[in-house]
Short mmCIF file of C-alpha atoms in Angstrom, two decimals:
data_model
loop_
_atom_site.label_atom_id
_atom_site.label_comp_id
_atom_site.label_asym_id
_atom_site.label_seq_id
_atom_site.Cartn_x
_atom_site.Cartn_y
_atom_site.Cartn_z
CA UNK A 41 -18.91 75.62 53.08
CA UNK A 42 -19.65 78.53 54.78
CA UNK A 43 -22.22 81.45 53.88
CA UNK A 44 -22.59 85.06 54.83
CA UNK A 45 -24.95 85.52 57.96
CA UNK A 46 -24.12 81.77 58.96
CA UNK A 47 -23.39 81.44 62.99
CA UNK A 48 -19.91 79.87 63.23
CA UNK A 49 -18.46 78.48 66.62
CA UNK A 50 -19.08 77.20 69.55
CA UNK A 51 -22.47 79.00 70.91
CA UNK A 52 -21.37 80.01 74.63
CA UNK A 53 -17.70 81.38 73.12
CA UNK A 54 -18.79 84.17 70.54
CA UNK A 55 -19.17 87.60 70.33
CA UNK A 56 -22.19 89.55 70.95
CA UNK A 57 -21.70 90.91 67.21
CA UNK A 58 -21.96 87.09 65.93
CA UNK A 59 -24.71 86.53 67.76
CA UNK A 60 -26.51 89.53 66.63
CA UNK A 61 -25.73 88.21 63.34
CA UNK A 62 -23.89 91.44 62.19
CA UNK A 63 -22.07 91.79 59.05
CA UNK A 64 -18.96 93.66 60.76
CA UNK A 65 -16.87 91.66 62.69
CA UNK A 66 -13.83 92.19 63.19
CA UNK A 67 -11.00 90.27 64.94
CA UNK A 68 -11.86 91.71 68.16
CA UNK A 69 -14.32 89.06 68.16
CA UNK A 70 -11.31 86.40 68.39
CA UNK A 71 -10.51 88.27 71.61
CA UNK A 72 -14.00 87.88 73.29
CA UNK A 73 -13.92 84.56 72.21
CA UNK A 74 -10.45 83.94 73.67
CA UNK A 75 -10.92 85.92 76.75
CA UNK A 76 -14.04 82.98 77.28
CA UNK A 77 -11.76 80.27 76.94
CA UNK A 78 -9.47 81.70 79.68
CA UNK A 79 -12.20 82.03 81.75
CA UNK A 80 -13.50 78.35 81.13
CA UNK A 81 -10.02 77.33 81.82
CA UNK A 82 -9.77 79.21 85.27
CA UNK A 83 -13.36 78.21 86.51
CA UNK A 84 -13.71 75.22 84.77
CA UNK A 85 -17.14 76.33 83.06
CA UNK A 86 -17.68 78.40 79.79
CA UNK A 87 -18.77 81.78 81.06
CA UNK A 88 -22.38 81.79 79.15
CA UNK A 89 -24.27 78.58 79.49
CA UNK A 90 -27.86 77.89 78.79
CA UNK A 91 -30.19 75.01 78.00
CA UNK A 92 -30.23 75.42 74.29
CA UNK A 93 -28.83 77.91 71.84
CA UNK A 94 -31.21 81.01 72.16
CA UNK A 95 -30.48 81.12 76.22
CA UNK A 96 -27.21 80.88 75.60
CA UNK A 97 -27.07 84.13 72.94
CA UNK A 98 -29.48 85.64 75.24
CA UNK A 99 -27.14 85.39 77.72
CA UNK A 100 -24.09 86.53 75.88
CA UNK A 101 -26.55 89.63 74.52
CA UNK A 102 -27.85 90.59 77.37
CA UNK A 103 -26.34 89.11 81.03
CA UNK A 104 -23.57 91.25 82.47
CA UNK A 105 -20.05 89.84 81.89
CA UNK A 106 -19.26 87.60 84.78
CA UNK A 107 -16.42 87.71 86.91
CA UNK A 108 -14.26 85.14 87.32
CA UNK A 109 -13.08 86.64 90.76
CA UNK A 110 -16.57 85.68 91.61
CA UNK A 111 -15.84 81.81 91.37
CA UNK A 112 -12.42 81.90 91.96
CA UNK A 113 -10.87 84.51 94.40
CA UNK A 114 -7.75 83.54 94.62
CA UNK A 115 -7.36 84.93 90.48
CA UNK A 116 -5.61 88.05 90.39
CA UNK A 117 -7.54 91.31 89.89
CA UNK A 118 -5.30 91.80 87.29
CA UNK A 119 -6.36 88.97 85.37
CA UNK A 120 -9.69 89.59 85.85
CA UNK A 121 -9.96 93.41 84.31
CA UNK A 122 -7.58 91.66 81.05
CA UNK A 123 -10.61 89.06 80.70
CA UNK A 124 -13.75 91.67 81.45
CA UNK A 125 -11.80 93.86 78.88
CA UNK A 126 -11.65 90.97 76.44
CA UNK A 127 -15.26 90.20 76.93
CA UNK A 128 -16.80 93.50 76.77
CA UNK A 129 -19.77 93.27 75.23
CA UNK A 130 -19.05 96.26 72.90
CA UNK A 131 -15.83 95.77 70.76
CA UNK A 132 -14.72 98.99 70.96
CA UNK A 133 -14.29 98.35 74.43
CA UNK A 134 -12.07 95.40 73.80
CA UNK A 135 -8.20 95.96 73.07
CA UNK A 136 -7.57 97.50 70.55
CA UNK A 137 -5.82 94.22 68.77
CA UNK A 138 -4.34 91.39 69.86
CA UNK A 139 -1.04 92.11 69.86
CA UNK A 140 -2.32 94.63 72.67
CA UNK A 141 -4.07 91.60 74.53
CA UNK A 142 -1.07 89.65 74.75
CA UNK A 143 1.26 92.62 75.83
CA UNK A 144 -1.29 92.74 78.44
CA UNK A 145 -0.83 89.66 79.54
CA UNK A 146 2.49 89.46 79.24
CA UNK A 147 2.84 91.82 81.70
CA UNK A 148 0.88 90.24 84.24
CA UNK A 149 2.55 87.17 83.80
CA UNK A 150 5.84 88.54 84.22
CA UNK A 151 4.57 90.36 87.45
CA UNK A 152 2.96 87.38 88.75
CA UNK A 153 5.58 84.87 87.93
CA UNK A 154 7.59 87.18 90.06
CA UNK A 155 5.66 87.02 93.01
CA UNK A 156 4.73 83.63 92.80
CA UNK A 157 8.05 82.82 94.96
CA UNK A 158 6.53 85.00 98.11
CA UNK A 159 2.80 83.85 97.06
CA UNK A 160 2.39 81.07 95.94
CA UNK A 161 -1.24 80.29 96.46
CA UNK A 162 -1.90 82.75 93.54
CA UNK A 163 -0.53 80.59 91.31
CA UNK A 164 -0.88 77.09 92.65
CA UNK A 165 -4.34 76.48 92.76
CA UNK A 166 -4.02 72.22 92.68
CA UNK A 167 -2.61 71.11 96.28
CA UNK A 168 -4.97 70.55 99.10
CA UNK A 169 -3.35 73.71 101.33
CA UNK A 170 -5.12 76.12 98.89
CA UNK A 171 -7.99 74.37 97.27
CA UNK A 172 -11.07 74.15 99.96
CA UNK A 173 -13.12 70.99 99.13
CA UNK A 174 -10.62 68.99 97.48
CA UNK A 175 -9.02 66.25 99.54
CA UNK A 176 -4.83 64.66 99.35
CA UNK A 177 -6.84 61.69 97.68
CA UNK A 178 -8.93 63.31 94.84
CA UNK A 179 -7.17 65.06 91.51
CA UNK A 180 -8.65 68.22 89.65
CA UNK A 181 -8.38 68.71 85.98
CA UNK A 182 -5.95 71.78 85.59
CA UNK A 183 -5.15 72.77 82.13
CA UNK A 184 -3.27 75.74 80.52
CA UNK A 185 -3.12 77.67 77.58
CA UNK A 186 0.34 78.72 76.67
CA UNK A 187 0.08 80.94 73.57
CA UNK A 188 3.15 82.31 71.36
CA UNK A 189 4.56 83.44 68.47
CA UNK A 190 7.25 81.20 66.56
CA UNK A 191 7.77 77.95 64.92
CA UNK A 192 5.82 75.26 65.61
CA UNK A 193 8.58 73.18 67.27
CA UNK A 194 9.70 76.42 69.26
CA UNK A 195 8.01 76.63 72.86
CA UNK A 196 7.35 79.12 74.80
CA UNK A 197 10.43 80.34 77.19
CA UNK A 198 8.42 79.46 80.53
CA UNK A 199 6.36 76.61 79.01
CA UNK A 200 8.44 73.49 80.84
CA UNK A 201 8.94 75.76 83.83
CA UNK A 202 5.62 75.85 84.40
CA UNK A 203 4.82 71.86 83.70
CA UNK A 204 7.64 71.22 85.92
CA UNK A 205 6.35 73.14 88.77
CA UNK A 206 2.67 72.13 88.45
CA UNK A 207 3.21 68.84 87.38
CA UNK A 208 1.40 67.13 84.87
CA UNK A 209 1.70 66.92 81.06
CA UNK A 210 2.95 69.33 78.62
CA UNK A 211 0.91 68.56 75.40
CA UNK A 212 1.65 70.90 71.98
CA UNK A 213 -0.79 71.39 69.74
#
């Protein structure tokens, strides 16, 4: 059971008004918490860590937003400005809902997708040829978040495209 003024989540994924302990929150909060898990699952780390709970809100209180261009280059800038908009600290700052988020990136998915034929290092971030460090013997955890609206047994249009290009396994949740 939940109570009013309880802190619910995981610590390093909500909102600045959560953490504050407001009494307002609104679903823009879903979005910052969102736009973290996108970043986690581009860098491979949650985007505010610490060694215990207080660093961590601390962190998402009072450290700038990080980039994720900053540990991965190779991310579009488009991507990045969707996730530093869904993280702003402020919610007005945020889109406006998320219907507006995921227009958002729809859009850059469409226009990525589309160059992805004549650049393919910006989306294929798992072969040796583009990732520094990481040799034709050794594997790296890769996983996607494919998000849609429909019936549970309805995937998304692109969702086996893109496990057939990248390989892997497609699970649904």
């Amino acid at each position: 059971m939940t109570q009013e003024g309880m802190l619910i989540g995981t610590p390093g994924y909500i909102s600045p008004e959560q953490a504050r302990g407001s009494l307002r929150i609104d679903a823009r909060a879903d979005q910052f918490s969102l736009g973290c898990v996108l970043f986690a699952c581009l860098t491979g780390r949650a985007p505010f860590r610490g060694e215990d709970l207080v660093g961590v809100l601390a962190k998402i209180l009072f450290q700038e937003t990080p980039r994720v261009r900053a540990e991965r280059p190779d991310v579009p800038g488009e991507i990045e400005a969707i996730l530093l908009k869904a993280m702003a600290k402020d919610p007005a700052d945020r889109f406006a809902d998320a219907t507006a988020m995921a227009r958002a990136l729809r859009k850059a998915r469409s226009r990525l997708l589309a160059e992805s034929v004549s650049a393919p290092s910006l989306v294929v971030a798992n072969t040796p040829a583009t990732t520094p460090g990481i040799s034709a013997r050794e594997a790296r955890l890769l996983a996607m978040l494919i998000v849609g609206r429909g019936a549970v047994d309805e995937a998304p249009e692109d969702a086996s495209f893109l496990v057939e290009r990248f390989g892997g396994v497609g699970e649904r949740l």
